[in-house]
GROMACS .gro file of N, CA and C in nm:
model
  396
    1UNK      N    1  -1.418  -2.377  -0.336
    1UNK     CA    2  -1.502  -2.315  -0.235
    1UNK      C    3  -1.441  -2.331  -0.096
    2UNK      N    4  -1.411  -2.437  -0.076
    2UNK     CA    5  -1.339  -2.463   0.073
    2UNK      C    6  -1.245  -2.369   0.094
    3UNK      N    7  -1.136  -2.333  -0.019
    3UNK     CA    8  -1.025  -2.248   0.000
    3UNK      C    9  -1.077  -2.107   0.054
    4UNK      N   10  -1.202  -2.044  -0.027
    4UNK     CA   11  -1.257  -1.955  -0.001
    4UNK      C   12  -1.304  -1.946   0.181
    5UNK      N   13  -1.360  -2.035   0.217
    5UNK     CA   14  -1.392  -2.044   0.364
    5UNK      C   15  -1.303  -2.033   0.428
    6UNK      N   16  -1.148  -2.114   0.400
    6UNK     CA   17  -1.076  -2.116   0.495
    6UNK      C   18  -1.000  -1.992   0.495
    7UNK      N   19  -0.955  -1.873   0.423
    7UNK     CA   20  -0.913  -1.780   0.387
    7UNK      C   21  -0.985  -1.670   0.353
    8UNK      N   22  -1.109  -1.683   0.400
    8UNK     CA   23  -1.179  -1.542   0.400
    8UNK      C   24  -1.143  -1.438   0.455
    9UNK      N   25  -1.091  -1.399   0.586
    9UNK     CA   26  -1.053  -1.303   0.628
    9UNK      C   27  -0.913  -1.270   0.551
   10UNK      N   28  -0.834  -1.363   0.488
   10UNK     CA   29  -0.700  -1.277   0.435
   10UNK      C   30  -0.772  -1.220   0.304
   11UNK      N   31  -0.831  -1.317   0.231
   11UNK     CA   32  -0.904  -1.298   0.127
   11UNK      C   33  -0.963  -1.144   0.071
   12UNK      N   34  -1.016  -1.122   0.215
   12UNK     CA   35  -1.089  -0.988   0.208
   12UNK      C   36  -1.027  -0.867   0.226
   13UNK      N   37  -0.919  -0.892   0.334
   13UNK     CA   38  -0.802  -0.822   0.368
   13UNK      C   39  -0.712  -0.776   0.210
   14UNK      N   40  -0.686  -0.864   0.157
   14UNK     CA   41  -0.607  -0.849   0.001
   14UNK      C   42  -0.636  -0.739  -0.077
   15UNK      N   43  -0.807  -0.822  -0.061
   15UNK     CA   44  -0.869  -0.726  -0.174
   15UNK      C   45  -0.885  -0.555  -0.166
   16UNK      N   46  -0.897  -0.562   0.001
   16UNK     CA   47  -0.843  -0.423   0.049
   16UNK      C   48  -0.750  -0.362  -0.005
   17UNK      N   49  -0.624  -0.414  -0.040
   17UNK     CA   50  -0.517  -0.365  -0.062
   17UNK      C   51  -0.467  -0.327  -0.167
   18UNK      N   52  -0.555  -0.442  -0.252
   18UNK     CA   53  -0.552  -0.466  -0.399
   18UNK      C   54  -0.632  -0.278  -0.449
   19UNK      N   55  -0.745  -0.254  -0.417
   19UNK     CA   56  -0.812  -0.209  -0.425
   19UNK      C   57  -0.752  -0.040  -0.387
   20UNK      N   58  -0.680  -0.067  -0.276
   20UNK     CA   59  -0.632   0.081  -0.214
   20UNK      C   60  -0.495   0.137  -0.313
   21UNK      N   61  -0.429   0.036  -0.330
   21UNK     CA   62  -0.305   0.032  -0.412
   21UNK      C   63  -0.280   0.070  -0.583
   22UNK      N   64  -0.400  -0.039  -0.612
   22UNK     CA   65  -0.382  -0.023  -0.792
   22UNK      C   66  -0.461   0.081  -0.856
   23UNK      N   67  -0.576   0.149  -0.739
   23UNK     CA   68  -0.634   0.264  -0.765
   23UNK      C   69  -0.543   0.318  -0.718
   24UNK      N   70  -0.525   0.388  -0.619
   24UNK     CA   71  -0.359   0.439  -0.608
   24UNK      C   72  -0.269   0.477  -0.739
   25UNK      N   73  -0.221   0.398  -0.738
   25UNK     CA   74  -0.108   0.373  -0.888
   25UNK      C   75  -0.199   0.437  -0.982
   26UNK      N   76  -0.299   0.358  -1.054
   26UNK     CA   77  -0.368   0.441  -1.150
   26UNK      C   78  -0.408   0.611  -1.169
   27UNK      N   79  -0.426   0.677  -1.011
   27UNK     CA   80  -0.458   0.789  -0.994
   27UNK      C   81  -0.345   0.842  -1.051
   28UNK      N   82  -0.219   0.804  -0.985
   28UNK     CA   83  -0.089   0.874  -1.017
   28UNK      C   84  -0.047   0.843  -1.160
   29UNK      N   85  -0.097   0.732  -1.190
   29UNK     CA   86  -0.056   0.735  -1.365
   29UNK      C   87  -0.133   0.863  -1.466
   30UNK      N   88  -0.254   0.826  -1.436
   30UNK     CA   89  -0.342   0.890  -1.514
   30UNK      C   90  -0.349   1.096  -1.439
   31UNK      N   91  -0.288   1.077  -1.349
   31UNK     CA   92  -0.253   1.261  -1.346
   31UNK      C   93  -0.137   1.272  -1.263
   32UNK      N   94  -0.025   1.209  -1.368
   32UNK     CA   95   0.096   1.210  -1.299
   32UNK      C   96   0.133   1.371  -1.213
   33UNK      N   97   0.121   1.491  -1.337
   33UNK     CA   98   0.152   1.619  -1.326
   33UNK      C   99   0.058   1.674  -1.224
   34UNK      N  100  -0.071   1.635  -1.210
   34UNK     CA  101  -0.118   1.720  -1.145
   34UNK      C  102  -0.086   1.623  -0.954
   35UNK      N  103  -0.057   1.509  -0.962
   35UNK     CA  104   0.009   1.433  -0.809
   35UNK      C  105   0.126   1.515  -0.786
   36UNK      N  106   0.239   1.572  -0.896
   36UNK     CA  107   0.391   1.551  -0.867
   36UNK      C  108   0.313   1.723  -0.850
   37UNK      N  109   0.290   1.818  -0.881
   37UNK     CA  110   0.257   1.913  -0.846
   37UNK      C  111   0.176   1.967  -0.738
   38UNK      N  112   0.147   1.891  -0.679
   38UNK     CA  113   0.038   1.910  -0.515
   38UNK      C  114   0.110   1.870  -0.454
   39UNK      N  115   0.205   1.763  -0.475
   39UNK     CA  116   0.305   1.742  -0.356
   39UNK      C  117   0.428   1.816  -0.388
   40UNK      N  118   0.408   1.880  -0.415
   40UNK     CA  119   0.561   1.983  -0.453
   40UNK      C  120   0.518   2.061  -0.375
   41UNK      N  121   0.438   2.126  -0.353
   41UNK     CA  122   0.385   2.227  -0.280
   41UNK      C  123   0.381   2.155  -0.153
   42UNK      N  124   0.274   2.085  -0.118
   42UNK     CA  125   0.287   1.963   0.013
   42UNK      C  126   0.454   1.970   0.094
   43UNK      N  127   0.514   1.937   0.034
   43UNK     CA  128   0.659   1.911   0.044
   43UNK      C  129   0.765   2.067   0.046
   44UNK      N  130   0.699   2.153   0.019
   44UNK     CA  131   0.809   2.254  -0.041
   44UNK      C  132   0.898   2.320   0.080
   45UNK      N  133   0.849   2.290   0.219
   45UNK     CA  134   0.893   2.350   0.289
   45UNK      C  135   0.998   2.232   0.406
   46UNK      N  136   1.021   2.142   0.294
   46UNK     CA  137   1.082   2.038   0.374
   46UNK      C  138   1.210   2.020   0.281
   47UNK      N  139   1.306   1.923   0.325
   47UNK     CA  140   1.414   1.886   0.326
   47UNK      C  141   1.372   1.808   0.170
   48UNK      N  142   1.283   1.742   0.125
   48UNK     CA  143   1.195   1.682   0.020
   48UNK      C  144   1.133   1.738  -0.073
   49UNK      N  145   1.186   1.820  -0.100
   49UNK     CA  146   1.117   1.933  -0.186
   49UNK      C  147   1.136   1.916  -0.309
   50UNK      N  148   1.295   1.913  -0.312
   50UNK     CA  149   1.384   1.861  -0.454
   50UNK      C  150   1.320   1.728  -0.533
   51UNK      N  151   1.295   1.672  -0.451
   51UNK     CA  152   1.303   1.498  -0.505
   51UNK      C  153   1.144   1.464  -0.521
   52UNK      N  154   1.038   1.554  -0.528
   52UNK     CA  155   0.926   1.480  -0.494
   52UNK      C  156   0.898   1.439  -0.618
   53UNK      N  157   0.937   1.433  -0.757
   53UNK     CA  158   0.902   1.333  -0.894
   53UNK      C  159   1.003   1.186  -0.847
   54UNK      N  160   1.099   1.203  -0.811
   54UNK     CA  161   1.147   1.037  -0.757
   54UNK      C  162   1.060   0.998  -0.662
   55UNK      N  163   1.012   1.074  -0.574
   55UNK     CA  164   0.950   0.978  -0.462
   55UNK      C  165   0.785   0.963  -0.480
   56UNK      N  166   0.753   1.040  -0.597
   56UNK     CA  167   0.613   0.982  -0.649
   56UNK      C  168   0.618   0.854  -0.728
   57UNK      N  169   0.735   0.853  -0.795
   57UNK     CA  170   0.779   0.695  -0.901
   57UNK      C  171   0.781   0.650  -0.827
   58UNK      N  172   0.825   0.611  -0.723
   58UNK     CA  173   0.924   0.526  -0.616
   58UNK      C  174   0.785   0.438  -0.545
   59UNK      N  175   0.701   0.546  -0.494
   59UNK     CA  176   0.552   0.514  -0.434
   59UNK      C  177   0.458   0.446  -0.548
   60UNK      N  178   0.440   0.495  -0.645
   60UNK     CA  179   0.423   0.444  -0.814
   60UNK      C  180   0.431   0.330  -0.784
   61UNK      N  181   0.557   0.268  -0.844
   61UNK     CA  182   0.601   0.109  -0.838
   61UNK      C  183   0.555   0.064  -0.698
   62UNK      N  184   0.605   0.072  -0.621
   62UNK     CA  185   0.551   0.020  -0.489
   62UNK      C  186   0.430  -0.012  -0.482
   63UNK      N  187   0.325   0.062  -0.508
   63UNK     CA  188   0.212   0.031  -0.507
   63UNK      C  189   0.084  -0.012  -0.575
   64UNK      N  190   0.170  -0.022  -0.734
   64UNK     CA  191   0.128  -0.116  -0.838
   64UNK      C  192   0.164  -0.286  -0.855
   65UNK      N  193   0.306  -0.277  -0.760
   65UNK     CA  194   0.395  -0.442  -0.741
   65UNK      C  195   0.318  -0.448  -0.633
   66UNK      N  196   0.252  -0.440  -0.481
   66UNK     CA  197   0.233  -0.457  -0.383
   66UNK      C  198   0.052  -0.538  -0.437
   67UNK      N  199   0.013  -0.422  -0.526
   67UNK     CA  200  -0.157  -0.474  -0.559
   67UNK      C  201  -0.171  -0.585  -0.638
   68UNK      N  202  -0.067  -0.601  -0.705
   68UNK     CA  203  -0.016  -0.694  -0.794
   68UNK      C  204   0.006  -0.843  -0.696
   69UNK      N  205   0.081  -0.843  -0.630
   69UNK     CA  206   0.133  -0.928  -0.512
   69UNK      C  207   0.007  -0.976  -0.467
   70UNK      N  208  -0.043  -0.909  -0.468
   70UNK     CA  209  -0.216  -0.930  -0.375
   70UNK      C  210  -0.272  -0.984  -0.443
   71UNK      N  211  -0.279  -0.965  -0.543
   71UNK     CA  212  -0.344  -1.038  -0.642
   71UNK      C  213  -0.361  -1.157  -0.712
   72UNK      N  214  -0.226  -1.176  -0.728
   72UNK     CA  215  -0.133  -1.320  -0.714
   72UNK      C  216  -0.152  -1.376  -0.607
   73UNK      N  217  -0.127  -1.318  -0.492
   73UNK     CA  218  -0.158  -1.392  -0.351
   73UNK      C  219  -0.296  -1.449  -0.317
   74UNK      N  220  -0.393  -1.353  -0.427
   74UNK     CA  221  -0.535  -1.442  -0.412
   74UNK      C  222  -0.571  -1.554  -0.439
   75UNK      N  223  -0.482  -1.558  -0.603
   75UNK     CA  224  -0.512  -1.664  -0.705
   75UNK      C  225  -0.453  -1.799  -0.559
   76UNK      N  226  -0.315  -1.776  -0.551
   76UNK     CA  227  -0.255  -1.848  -0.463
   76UNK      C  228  -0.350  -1.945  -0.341
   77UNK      N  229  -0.378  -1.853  -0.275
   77UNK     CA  230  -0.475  -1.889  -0.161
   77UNK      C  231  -0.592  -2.019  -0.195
   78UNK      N  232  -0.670  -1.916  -0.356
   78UNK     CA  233  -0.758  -2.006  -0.392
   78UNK      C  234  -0.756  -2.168  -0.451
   79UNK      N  235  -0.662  -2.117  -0.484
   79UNK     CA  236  -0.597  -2.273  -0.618
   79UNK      C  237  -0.492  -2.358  -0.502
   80UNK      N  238  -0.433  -2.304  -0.420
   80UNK     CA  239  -0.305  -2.386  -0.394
   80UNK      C  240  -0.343  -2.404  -0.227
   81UNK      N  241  -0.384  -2.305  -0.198
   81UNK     CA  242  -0.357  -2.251  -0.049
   81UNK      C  243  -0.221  -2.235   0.002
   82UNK      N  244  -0.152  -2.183  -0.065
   82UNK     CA  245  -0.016  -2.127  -0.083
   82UNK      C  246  -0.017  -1.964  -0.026
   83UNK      N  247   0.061  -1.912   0.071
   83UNK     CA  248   0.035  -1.767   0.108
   83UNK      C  249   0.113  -1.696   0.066
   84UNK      N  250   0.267  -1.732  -0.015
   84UNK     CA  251   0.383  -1.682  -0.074
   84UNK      C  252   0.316  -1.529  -0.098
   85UNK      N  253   0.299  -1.525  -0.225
   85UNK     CA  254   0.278  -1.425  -0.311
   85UNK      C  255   0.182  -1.302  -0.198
   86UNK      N  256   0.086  -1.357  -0.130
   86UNK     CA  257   0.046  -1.267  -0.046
   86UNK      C  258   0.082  -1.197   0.052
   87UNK      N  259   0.172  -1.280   0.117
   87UNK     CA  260   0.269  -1.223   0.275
   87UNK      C  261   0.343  -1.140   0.217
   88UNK      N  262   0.431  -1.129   0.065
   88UNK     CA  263   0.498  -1.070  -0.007
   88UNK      C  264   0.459  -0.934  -0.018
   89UNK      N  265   0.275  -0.940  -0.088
   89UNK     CA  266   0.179  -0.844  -0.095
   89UNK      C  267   0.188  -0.720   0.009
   90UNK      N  268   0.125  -0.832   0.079
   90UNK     CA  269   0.076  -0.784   0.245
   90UNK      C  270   0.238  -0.674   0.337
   91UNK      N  271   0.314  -0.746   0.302
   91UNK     CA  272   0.464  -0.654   0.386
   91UNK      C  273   0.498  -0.556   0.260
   92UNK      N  274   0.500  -0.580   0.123
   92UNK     CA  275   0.526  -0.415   0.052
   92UNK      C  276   0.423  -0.344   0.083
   93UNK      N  277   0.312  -0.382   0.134
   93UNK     CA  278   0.181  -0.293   0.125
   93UNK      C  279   0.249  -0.224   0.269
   94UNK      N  280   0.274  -0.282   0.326
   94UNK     CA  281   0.341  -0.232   0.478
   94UNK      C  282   0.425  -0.127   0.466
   95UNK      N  283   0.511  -0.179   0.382
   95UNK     CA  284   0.678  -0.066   0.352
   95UNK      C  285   0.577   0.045   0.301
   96UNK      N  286   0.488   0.004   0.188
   96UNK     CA  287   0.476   0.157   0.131
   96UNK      C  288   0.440   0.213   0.263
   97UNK      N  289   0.332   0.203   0.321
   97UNK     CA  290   0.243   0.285   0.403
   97UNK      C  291   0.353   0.309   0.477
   98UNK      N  292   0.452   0.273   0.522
   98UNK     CA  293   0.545   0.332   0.609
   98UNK      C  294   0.605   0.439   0.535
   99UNK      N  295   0.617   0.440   0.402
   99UNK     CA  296   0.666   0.524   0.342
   99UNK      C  297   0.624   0.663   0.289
  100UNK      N  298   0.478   0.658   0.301
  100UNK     CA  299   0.398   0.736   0.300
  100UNK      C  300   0.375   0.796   0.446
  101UNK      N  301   0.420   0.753   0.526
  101UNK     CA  302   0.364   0.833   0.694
  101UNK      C  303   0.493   0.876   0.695
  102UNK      N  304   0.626   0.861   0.641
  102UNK     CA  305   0.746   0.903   0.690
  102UNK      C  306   0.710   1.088   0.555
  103UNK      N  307   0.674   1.059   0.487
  103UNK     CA  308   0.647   1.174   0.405
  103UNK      C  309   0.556   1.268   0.477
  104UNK      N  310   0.460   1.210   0.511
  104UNK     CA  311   0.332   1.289   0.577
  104UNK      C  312   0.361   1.354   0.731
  105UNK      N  313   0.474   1.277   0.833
  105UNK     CA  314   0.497   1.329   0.962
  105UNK      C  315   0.628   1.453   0.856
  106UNK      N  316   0.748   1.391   0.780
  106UNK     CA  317   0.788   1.506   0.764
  106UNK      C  318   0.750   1.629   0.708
  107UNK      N  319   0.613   1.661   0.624
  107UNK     CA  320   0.543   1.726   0.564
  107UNK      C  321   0.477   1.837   0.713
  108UNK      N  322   0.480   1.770   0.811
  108UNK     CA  323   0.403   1.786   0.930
  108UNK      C  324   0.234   1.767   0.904
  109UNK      N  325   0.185   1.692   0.832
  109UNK     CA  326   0.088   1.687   0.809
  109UNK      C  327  -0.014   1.579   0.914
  110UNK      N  328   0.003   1.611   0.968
  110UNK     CA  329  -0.087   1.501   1.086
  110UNK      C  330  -0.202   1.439   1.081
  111UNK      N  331  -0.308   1.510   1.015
  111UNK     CA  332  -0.398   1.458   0.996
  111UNK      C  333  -0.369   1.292   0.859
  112UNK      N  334  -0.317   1.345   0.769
  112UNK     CA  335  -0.286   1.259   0.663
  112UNK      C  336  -0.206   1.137   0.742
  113UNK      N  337  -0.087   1.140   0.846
  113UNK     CA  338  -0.081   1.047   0.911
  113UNK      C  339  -0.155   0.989   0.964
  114UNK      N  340  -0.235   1.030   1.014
  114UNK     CA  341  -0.308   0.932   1.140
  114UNK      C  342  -0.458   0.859   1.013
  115UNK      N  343  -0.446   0.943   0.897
  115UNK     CA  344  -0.566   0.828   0.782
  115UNK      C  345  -0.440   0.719   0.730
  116UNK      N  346  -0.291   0.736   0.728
  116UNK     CA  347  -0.202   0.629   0.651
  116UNK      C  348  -0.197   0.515   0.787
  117UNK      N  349  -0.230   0.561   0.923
  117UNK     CA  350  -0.258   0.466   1.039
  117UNK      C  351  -0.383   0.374   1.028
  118UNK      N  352  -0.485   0.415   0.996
  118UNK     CA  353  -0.531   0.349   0.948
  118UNK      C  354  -0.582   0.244   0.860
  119UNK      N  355  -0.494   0.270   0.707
  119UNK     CA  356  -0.467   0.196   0.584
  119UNK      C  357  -0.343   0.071   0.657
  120UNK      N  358  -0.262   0.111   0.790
  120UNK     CA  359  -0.159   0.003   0.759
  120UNK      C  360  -0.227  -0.072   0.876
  121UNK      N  361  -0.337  -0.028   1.010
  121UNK     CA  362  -0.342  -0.163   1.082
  121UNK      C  363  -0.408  -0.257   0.987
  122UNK      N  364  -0.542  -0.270   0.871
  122UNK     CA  365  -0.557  -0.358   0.827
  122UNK      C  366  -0.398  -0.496   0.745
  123UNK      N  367  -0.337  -0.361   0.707
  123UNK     CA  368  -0.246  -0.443   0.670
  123UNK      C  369  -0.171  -0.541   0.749
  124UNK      N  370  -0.080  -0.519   0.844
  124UNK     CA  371  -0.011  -0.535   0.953
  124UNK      C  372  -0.098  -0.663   0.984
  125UNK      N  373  -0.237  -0.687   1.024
  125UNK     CA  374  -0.272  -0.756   1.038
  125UNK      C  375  -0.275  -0.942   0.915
  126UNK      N  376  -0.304  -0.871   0.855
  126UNK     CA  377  -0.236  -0.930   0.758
  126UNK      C  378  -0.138  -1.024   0.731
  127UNK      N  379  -0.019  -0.889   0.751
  127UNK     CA  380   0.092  -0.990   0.769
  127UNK      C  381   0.066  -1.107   0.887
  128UNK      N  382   0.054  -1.041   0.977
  128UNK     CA  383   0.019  -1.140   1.114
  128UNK      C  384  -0.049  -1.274   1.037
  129UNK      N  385  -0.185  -1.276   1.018
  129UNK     CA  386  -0.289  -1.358   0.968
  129UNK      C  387  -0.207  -1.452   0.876
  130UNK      N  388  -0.114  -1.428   0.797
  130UNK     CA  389  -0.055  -1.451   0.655
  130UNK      C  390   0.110  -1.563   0.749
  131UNK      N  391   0.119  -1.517   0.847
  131UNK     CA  392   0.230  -1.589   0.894
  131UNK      C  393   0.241  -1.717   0.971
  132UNK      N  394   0.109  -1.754   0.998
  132UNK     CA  395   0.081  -1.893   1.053
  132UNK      C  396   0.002  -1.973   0.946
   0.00000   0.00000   0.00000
């Protein structure tokens, strides 16, 4: 219980991520064809057009290891008070979302950027929170 008090705010933060990520991943598992096909179109008028089944895998893994990380990083927190596994979490959760706004500004899609701005200040913070 104590661990819980003292780590509530990363705690909750995680589960954010956990939550944004492995649903994430799952969406794209469970309708791979119909993700890699909306962003083909999304994408078709960009330099990214070719590659968008690599860069749906690519986001895939990323964001099944990142929820994963988080997850681990919970157990961590609770049992050890250890932040390893979470800061780990917390910065792929970072890369993806960077990786996803570098898709979305080249897409020119602006609106979709400025909602992946949102998904990364919780994160970002995070890291912050996760580094002292």
């Amino acid at each position: 219980m104590k661990n819980i008090l003292e780590h509530a705010t990363e705690i909750l933060l995680l589960l954010f991520l956990i939550i944004t990520f492995l649903q994430s991943g799952f969406d794209k598992i469970s309708d791979w064809n119909g993700n890699v096909s909306w962003l083909k179109e999304h994408f078709s008028k960009t330099s990214l057009k070719n590659i968008v089944p690599l860069m749906v895998g690519i986001i895939l893994v990323t964001e099944v290891v990142a929820g994963i990380l988080c997850l681990i990083g919970i157990y961590q927190l609770l049992s050890t008070g250890d932040r390893l596994f979470a800061i780990y979490g917390a910065i792929l959760s970072c890369i993806t979302l960077l990786m996803l706004l570098f898709g979305q500004r080249v897409a020119k899609d602006y609106e979709g950027a400025k909602t992946i701005a949102v998904y990364f200040i919780p994160s970002i913070l995070l890291v912050f929170l996760l580094q002292f």
